[in-house]
mmCIF file of C-alpha atoms in Angstrom:
data_model
loop_
_atom_site.group_PDB
_atom_site.id
_atom_site.type_symbol
_atom_site.label_atom_id
_atom_site.label_comp_id
_atom_site.label_asym_id
_atom_site.label_seq_id
_atom_site.Cartn_x
_atom_site.Cartn_y
_atom_site.Cartn_z
ATOM 1 C CA MET F 293 -35.684 -10.032 0.990
ATOM 2 C CA PRO F 294 -33.241 -7.161 0.994
ATOM 3 C CA THR F 295 -29.575 -8.175 -0.884
ATOM 4 C CA LYS F 296 -27.878 -5.454 1.056
ATOM 5 C CA ARG F 297 -28.375 -4.498 5.092
ATOM 6 C CA ILE F 298 -26.324 -1.979 6.908
ATOM 7 C CA VAL F 299 -25.864 -2.587 10.660
ATOM 8 C CA GLN F 300 -23.939 0.246 12.722
ATOM 9 C CA ASP F 301 -21.498 -1.172 15.181
ATOM 10 C CA PRO F 302 -19.361 -0.079 17.770
ATOM 11 C CA ASP F 303 -16.210 -1.838 17.045
ATOM 12 C CA PHE F 304 -16.495 -1.821 12.852
ATOM 13 C CA GLY F 305 -18.383 1.349 12.774
ATOM 14 C CA ARG F 306 -20.534 -0.468 9.988
ATOM 15 C CA ILE F 307 -21.335 -4.149 9.117
ATOM 16 C CA GLU F 308 -22.630 -4.359 5.587
ATOM 17 C CA ILE F 309 -24.711 -7.824 5.048
ATOM 18 C CA ARG F 310 -24.975 -8.805 1.497
ATOM 19 C CA THR F 311 -27.208 -11.867 0.640
ATOM 20 C CA ASN F 312 -25.748 -14.260 -2.202
ATOM 21 C CA ARG F 313 -27.867 -16.940 -3.738
ATOM 22 C CA ARG F 314 -24.822 -19.035 -4.439
ATOM 23 C CA ALA F 315 -23.366 -18.776 -0.823
ATOM 24 C CA ARG F 316 -23.204 -21.552 1.381
ATOM 25 C CA ASN F 317 -21.949 -19.903 4.536
ATOM 26 C CA ILE F 318 -21.299 -16.906 6.556
ATOM 27 C CA THR F 319 -18.365 -15.242 5.227
ATOM 28 C CA MET F 320 -16.395 -12.062 6.883
ATOM 29 C CA ARG F 321 -13.958 -9.762 5.540
ATOM 30 C CA PRO F 322 -12.404 -6.734 7.071
ATOM 31 C CA LYS F 323 -12.415 -3.510 4.648
ATOM 32 C CA ASP F 324 -11.312 0.036 5.363
ATOM 33 C CA ASP F 325 -14.913 1.191 5.521
ATOM 34 C CA GLY F 326 -16.100 -1.957 8.098
ATOM 35 C CA LEU F 327 -16.843 -5.310 8.253
ATOM 36 C CA HIS F 328 -18.460 -6.841 4.937
ATOM 37 C CA VAL F 329 -20.295 -9.800 5.282
ATOM 38 C CA THR F 330 -21.711 -12.618 2.654
ATOM 39 C CA VAL F 331 -24.614 -14.516 3.809
ATOM 40 C CA PRO F 332 -26.984 -17.162 2.123
ATOM 41 C CA PRO F 333 -30.620 -16.251 1.377
ATOM 42 C CA TYR F 334 -32.690 -15.939 4.543
ATOM 43 C CA THR F 335 -30.075 -15.510 7.258
ATOM 44 C CA SER F 336 -31.289 -13.662 9.880
ATOM 45 C CA LEU F 337 -29.437 -10.741 11.679
ATOM 46 C CA ALA F 338 -29.043 -12.639 14.946
ATOM 47 C CA SER F 339 -27.435 -15.468 12.903
ATOM 48 C CA VAL F 340 -24.740 -12.911 11.381
ATOM 49 C CA LEU F 341 -23.769 -11.373 14.957
ATOM 50 C CA LYS F 342 -23.552 -14.704 16.439
ATOM 51 C CA ALA F 343 -21.209 -15.886 13.721
ATOM 52 C CA ILE F 344 -19.249 -12.541 14.213
ATOM 53 C CA GLU F 345 -18.795 -13.005 17.898
ATOM 54 C CA PRO F 346 -15.974 -15.243 18.460
ATOM 55 C CA HIS F 347 -13.868 -13.610 15.871
ATOM 56 C CA ARG F 348 -14.846 -9.883 16.733
ATOM 57 C CA GLN F 349 -11.406 -9.171 18.001
ATOM 58 C CA THR F 350 -9.699 -10.469 14.856
ATOM 59 C CA LEU F 351 -12.120 -8.821 12.518
ATOM 60 C CA ARG F 352 -11.730 -5.623 14.579
ATOM 61 C CA GLU F 353 -8.171 -5.551 14.415
ATOM 62 C CA GLY F 354 -8.264 -6.320 10.527
ATOM 63 C CA CYS F 355 -10.457 -3.364 9.908
ATOM 64 C CA GLU F 356 -8.105 -1.124 11.978
ATOM 65 C CA LYS F 357 -5.161 -2.218 9.654
ATOM 66 C CA LEU F 358 -6.831 -1.316 6.589
ATOM 67 C CA ARG F 359 -8.273 2.162 7.503
ATOM 68 C CA PRO F 360 -6.240 4.977 6.248
ATOM 69 C CA ARG F 361 -4.097 7.077 8.841
ATOM 70 C CA LEU F 362 -5.711 10.593 9.665
ATOM 71 C CA ILE F 363 -2.966 13.067 8.586
ATOM 72 C CA ASP F 364 -2.753 15.732 11.066
ATOM 73 C CA LEU F 365 0.150 17.455 12.899
ATOM 74 C CA ASP F 366 1.386 14.190 14.434
ATOM 75 C CA PHE F 367 1.399 12.295 11.124
ATOM 76 C CA THR F 368 4.604 11.168 10.395
ATOM 77 C CA ILE F 369 6.614 8.542 7.830
ATOM 78 C CA ASP F 370 9.976 7.443 9.277
ATOM 79 C CA ALA F 371 10.875 4.807 6.730
ATOM 80 C CA PRO F 372 14.837 4.528 6.161
ATOM 81 C CA CYS F 373 14.565 5.855 2.487
ATOM 82 C CA PHE F 374 11.891 8.664 2.916
ATOM 83 C CA LYS F 375 11.053 10.782 6.168
ATOM 84 C CA LEU F 376 8.086 13.379 6.129
ATOM 85 C CA CYS F 377 6.084 15.460 9.010
ATOM 86 C CA VAL F 378 3.114 17.648 8.855
ATOM 87 C CA ALA F 379 3.551 21.148 9.947
ATOM 88 C CA SER F 380 1.404 24.426 10.835
ATOM 89 C CA GLY F 381 2.229 26.892 8.336
ATOM 90 C CA THR F 382 1.520 31.045 8.196
ATOM 91 C CA ARG F 383 -0.036 30.723 4.477
ATOM 92 C CA GLN F 384 -3.410 29.702 3.533
ATOM 93 C CA PHE F 385 -2.444 26.887 1.256
ATOM 94 C CA PHE F 386 -1.043 23.565 1.352
ATOM 95 C CA SER F 387 2.857 23.386 0.594
ATOM 96 C CA VAL F 388 5.872 20.837 0.611
ATOM 97 C CA ARG F 389 9.198 21.525 1.593
ATOM 98 C CA PHE F 390 12.383 19.516 1.255
ATOM 99 C CA ASP F 391 15.336 19.651 3.678
ATOM 100 C CA ASP F 392 17.813 17.282 2.407
ATOM 101 C CA ASP F 393 16.170 14.080 2.730
ATOM 102 C CA LYS F 394 13.080 15.097 4.913
ATOM 103 C CA ALA F 395 9.718 16.512 3.391
ATOM 104 C CA THR F 396 7.478 18.711 5.283
ATOM 105 C CA VAL F 397 3.921 19.301 4.269
ATOM 106 C CA PHE F 398 2.754 22.920 5.678
ATOM 107 C CA CYS F 399 -1.082 23.532 6.247
ATOM 108 C CA PRO F 400 -3.034 26.722 6.931
ATOM 109 C CA PRO F 401 -3.106 27.429 10.503
ATOM 110 C CA ASP F 402 -7.021 26.879 10.723
ATOM 111 C CA THR F 403 -6.828 23.676 9.062
ATOM 112 C CA GLN F 404 -9.753 21.167 9.889
ATOM 113 C CA PHE F 405 -8.020 17.741 9.584
ATOM 114 C CA SER F 406 -11.032 15.672 10.047
ATOM 115 C CA ARG F 407 -12.739 16.981 7.065
ATOM 116 C CA PRO F 408 -12.654 14.566 4.138
ATOM 117 C CA GLU F 409 -11.768 17.123 1.450
ATOM 118 C CA VAL F 410 -8.825 17.916 3.645
ATOM 119 C CA GLN F 411 -7.590 14.406 4.001
ATOM 120 C CA LYS F 412 -7.863 14.293 0.186
ATOM 121 C CA LEU F 413 -5.843 17.022 0.092
ATOM 122 C CA LEU F 414 -3.119 16.049 2.367
ATOM 123 C CA SER F 415 -2.941 12.466 0.943
ATOM 124 C CA ALA F 416 -2.416 13.729 -2.596
ATOM 125 C CA ALA F 417 0.244 16.151 -0.816
ATOM 126 C CA VAL F 418 2.488 13.238 0.834
ATOM 127 C CA VAL F 419 1.850 11.144 -2.450
ATOM 128 C CA ARG F 420 3.646 14.174 -4.535
ATOM 129 C CA ALA F 421 6.334 14.567 -2.065
ATOM 130 C CA MET F 422 6.895 10.735 -2.029
ATOM 131 C CA LYS F 423 7.045 10.560 -5.869
ATOM 132 C CA ARG F 424 9.499 13.317 -6.248
ATOM 133 C CA ARG F 425 11.725 11.691 -3.685
ATOM 134 C CA ALA F 426 11.326 8.195 -5.369
ATOM 135 C CA GLN F 427 12.243 9.856 -8.681
ATOM 136 C CA GLN F 428 15.466 11.212 -7.488
ATOM 137 C CA PHE F 429 16.185 7.941 -5.511
ATOM 138 C CA LEU F 430 14.998 4.954 -7.368
ATOM 139 C CA PRO F 431 16.482 5.362 -10.969
ATOM 140 C CA PRO F 432 20.084 5.729 -9.779
ATOM 141 C CA LEU F 433 19.364 2.550 -7.817
ATOM 142 C CA LEU F 434 17.911 0.403 -10.645
ATOM 143 C CA ALA F 435 21.089 1.556 -12.636
ATOM 144 C CA GLU F 436 23.076 0.297 -9.962
ATOM 145 C CA LEU F 437 21.757 -2.908 -9.828
ATOM 146 C CA ALA F 438 21.478 -3.599 -13.307
ATOM 147 C CA SER F 439 25.101 -2.824 -14.065
ATOM 148 C CA MET F 440 26.174 -5.035 -11.041
ATOM 149 C CA HIS F 441 24.464 -8.251 -12.581
ATOM 150 C CA GLY F 442 24.805 -7.601 -16.093
ATOM 151 C CA LEU F 443 21.108 -6.714 -17.060
ATOM 152 C CA THR F 444 19.758 -3.861 -19.495
ATOM 153 C CA TYR F 445 16.292 -2.073 -19.663
ATOM 154 C CA LYS F 446 15.204 0.544 -22.050
ATOM 155 C CA LYS F 447 13.838 3.194 -19.714
ATOM 156 C CA VAL F 448 12.330 3.247 -15.800
ATOM 157 C CA ARG F 449 9.153 5.205 -14.907
ATOM 158 C CA VAL F 450 7.962 6.171 -11.212
ATOM 159 C CA THR F 451 4.377 5.845 -10.694
ATOM 160 C CA GLY F 452 1.790 6.892 -7.946
ATOM 161 C CA ALA F 453 0.398 3.228 -8.010
ATOM 162 C CA ARG F 454 -0.639 1.345 -5.225
ATOM 163 C CA SER F 455 -1.721 -1.920 -6.559
ATOM 164 C CA LYS F 456 1.709 -2.719 -7.832
ATOM 165 C CA TRP F 457 5.151 -2.347 -6.690
ATOM 166 C CA GLY F 458 6.498 -2.432 -10.025
ATOM 167 C CA SER F 459 6.300 -4.170 -13.490
ATOM 168 C CA CYS F 460 8.190 -4.620 -16.624
ATOM 169 C CA THR F 461 6.902 -4.441 -20.228
ATOM 170 C CA SER F 462 7.931 -6.787 -22.855
ATOM 171 C CA ALA F 463 9.549 -3.614 -24.410
ATOM 172 C CA GLY F 464 11.703 -3.359 -21.471
ATOM 173 C CA THR F 465 10.567 -0.385 -19.747
ATOM 174 C CA ILE F 466 10.584 -0.585 -15.609
ATOM 175 C CA ASN F 467 7.725 1.099 -13.902
ATOM 176 C CA LEU F 468 8.363 1.319 -10.131
ATOM 177 C CA SER F 469 5.632 2.699 -7.678
ATOM 178 C CA CYS F 470 6.784 5.921 -5.199
ATOM 179 C CA TYR F 471 5.447 3.518 -2.414
ATOM 180 C CA LEU F 472 8.618 1.546 -2.562
ATOM 181 C CA MET F 473 10.088 4.138 -0.586
ATOM 182 C CA LEU F 474 7.807 3.000 2.625
ATOM 183 C CA LEU F 475 10.057 -0.197 2.077
ATOM 184 C CA PRO F 476 13.049 -1.555 4.153
ATOM 185 C CA PRO F 477 16.213 -1.511 1.998
ATOM 186 C CA HIS F 478 16.300 -4.986 1.262
ATOM 187 C CA LEU F 479 12.727 -5.456 0.265
ATOM 188 C CA MET F 480 13.267 -1.930 -2.083
ATOM 189 C CA ASP F 481 16.334 -3.967 -3.775
ATOM 190 C CA TYR F 482 14.100 -7.125 -3.928
ATOM 191 C CA VAL F 483 11.556 -5.542 -5.918
ATOM 192 C CA LEU F 484 13.978 -4.011 -8.255
ATOM 193 C CA LEU F 485 16.101 -7.071 -8.712
ATOM 194 C CA HIS F 486 12.409 -8.800 -9.644
ATOM 195 C CA GLU F 487 11.322 -6.433 -12.281
ATOM 196 C CA LEU F 488 15.203 -6.635 -13.899
ATOM 197 C CA ALA F 489 14.760 -10.447 -13.845
ATOM 198 C CA HIS F 490 11.872 -9.710 -16.079
ATOM 199 C CA THR F 491 13.914 -8.096 -18.916
ATOM 200 C CA ARG F 492 15.295 -11.769 -19.313
ATOM 201 C CA GLU F 493 12.756 -13.769 -18.369
ATOM 202 C CA MET F 494 9.373 -12.370 -18.737
ATOM 203 C CA ASN F 495 7.280 -14.992 -16.878
ATOM 204 C CA HIS F 496 7.553 -16.655 -13.723
ATOM 205 C CA GLY F 497 8.819 -19.598 -14.327
ATOM 206 C CA GLN F 498 11.959 -21.733 -12.945
ATOM 207 C CA GLN F 499 14.125 -19.890 -15.196
ATOM 208 C CA PHE F 500 12.942 -16.621 -13.806
ATOM 209 C CA TYR F 501 13.468 -17.782 -10.159
ATOM 210 C CA ALA F 502 16.709 -19.232 -10.815
ATOM 211 C CA LEU F 503 17.992 -15.976 -12.085
ATOM 212 C CA LEU F 504 16.166 -14.062 -9.251
ATOM 213 C CA ASN F 505 18.135 -16.630 -6.849
ATOM 214 C CA SER F 506 21.293 -15.830 -8.327
ATOM 215 C CA MET F 507 20.832 -12.186 -7.587
ATOM 216 C CA THR F 508 19.323 -12.572 -3.945
ATOM 217 C CA ASP F 509 21.806 -15.475 -2.384
ATOM 218 C CA GLY F 510 18.915 -17.797 -3.016
ATOM 219 C CA MET F 511 16.738 -15.639 -0.976
ATOM 220 C CA ALA F 512 13.727 -14.906 -3.683
ATOM 221 C CA LEU F 513 11.339 -16.894 -2.257
ATOM 222 C CA GLN F 514 12.051 -15.680 1.588
ATOM 223 C CA LEU F 515 12.151 -12.253 0.512
ATOM 224 C CA ARG F 516 8.883 -12.670 -1.700
ATOM 225 C CA SER F 517 7.068 -13.957 1.569
ATOM 226 C CA GLN F 518 8.377 -10.772 3.660
ATOM 227 C CA LEU F 519 7.298 -8.454 1.166
ATOM 228 C CA ARG F 520 3.881 -10.103 0.837
ATOM 229 C CA ALA F 521 3.521 -9.717 4.859
ATOM 230 C CA PHE F 522 4.835 -6.016 5.002
ATOM 231 C CA ARG F 523 2.116 -3.196 5.905
ATOM 232 C CA THR F 524 3.462 0.045 4.689
ATOM 233 C CA SER F 525 2.696 3.101 7.274
ATOM 234 C CA PHE F 526 0.517 5.207 4.589
#
């Protein structure tokens, strides 16, 4: 029997069904391109659809949260430390302008926002704007927090990483994602303090959390939970 089947669905767009010989149950995972289902061999389509039905609303909401937002003239980012909007320009190319703390992405007047290649260009423009602002904002904040708590580091780099908020190398280099600009200030501070704590304690043992708690008024675990639950607007 086929190991992969695609079914079109009005709620999910597509349901991708994969057969796994080691699977004992039907498992369902929302993803940005639809619902992914893993099933044991010889599971019928009717059985899959029946298993989905009681969870359809929750799974649909999960897929919607994971889908990237369409970047068009209504797109905005209104985070406390980074603000951006999209506007129609007069030139035949995309450009970014900064006014104080707000960035504006200008688009050609005839931009077709639904085209995938246009979304790719706009997404790259938003990340560039966010990274530029992060390079101005994050290093001074890191230096201030390090001085406040008597910690030192070798250098800081701002990256475009989406998979990690930050990291610290054994050589003392702290890497910070520009996506930190989308966080509320208290969670941004928590990430920076987390990486600064690694300049003294490289693992996540008891001493690491004792140090981190001393810098966060005993709120390290609560802040970690808030960060894990946070969903960015882009």
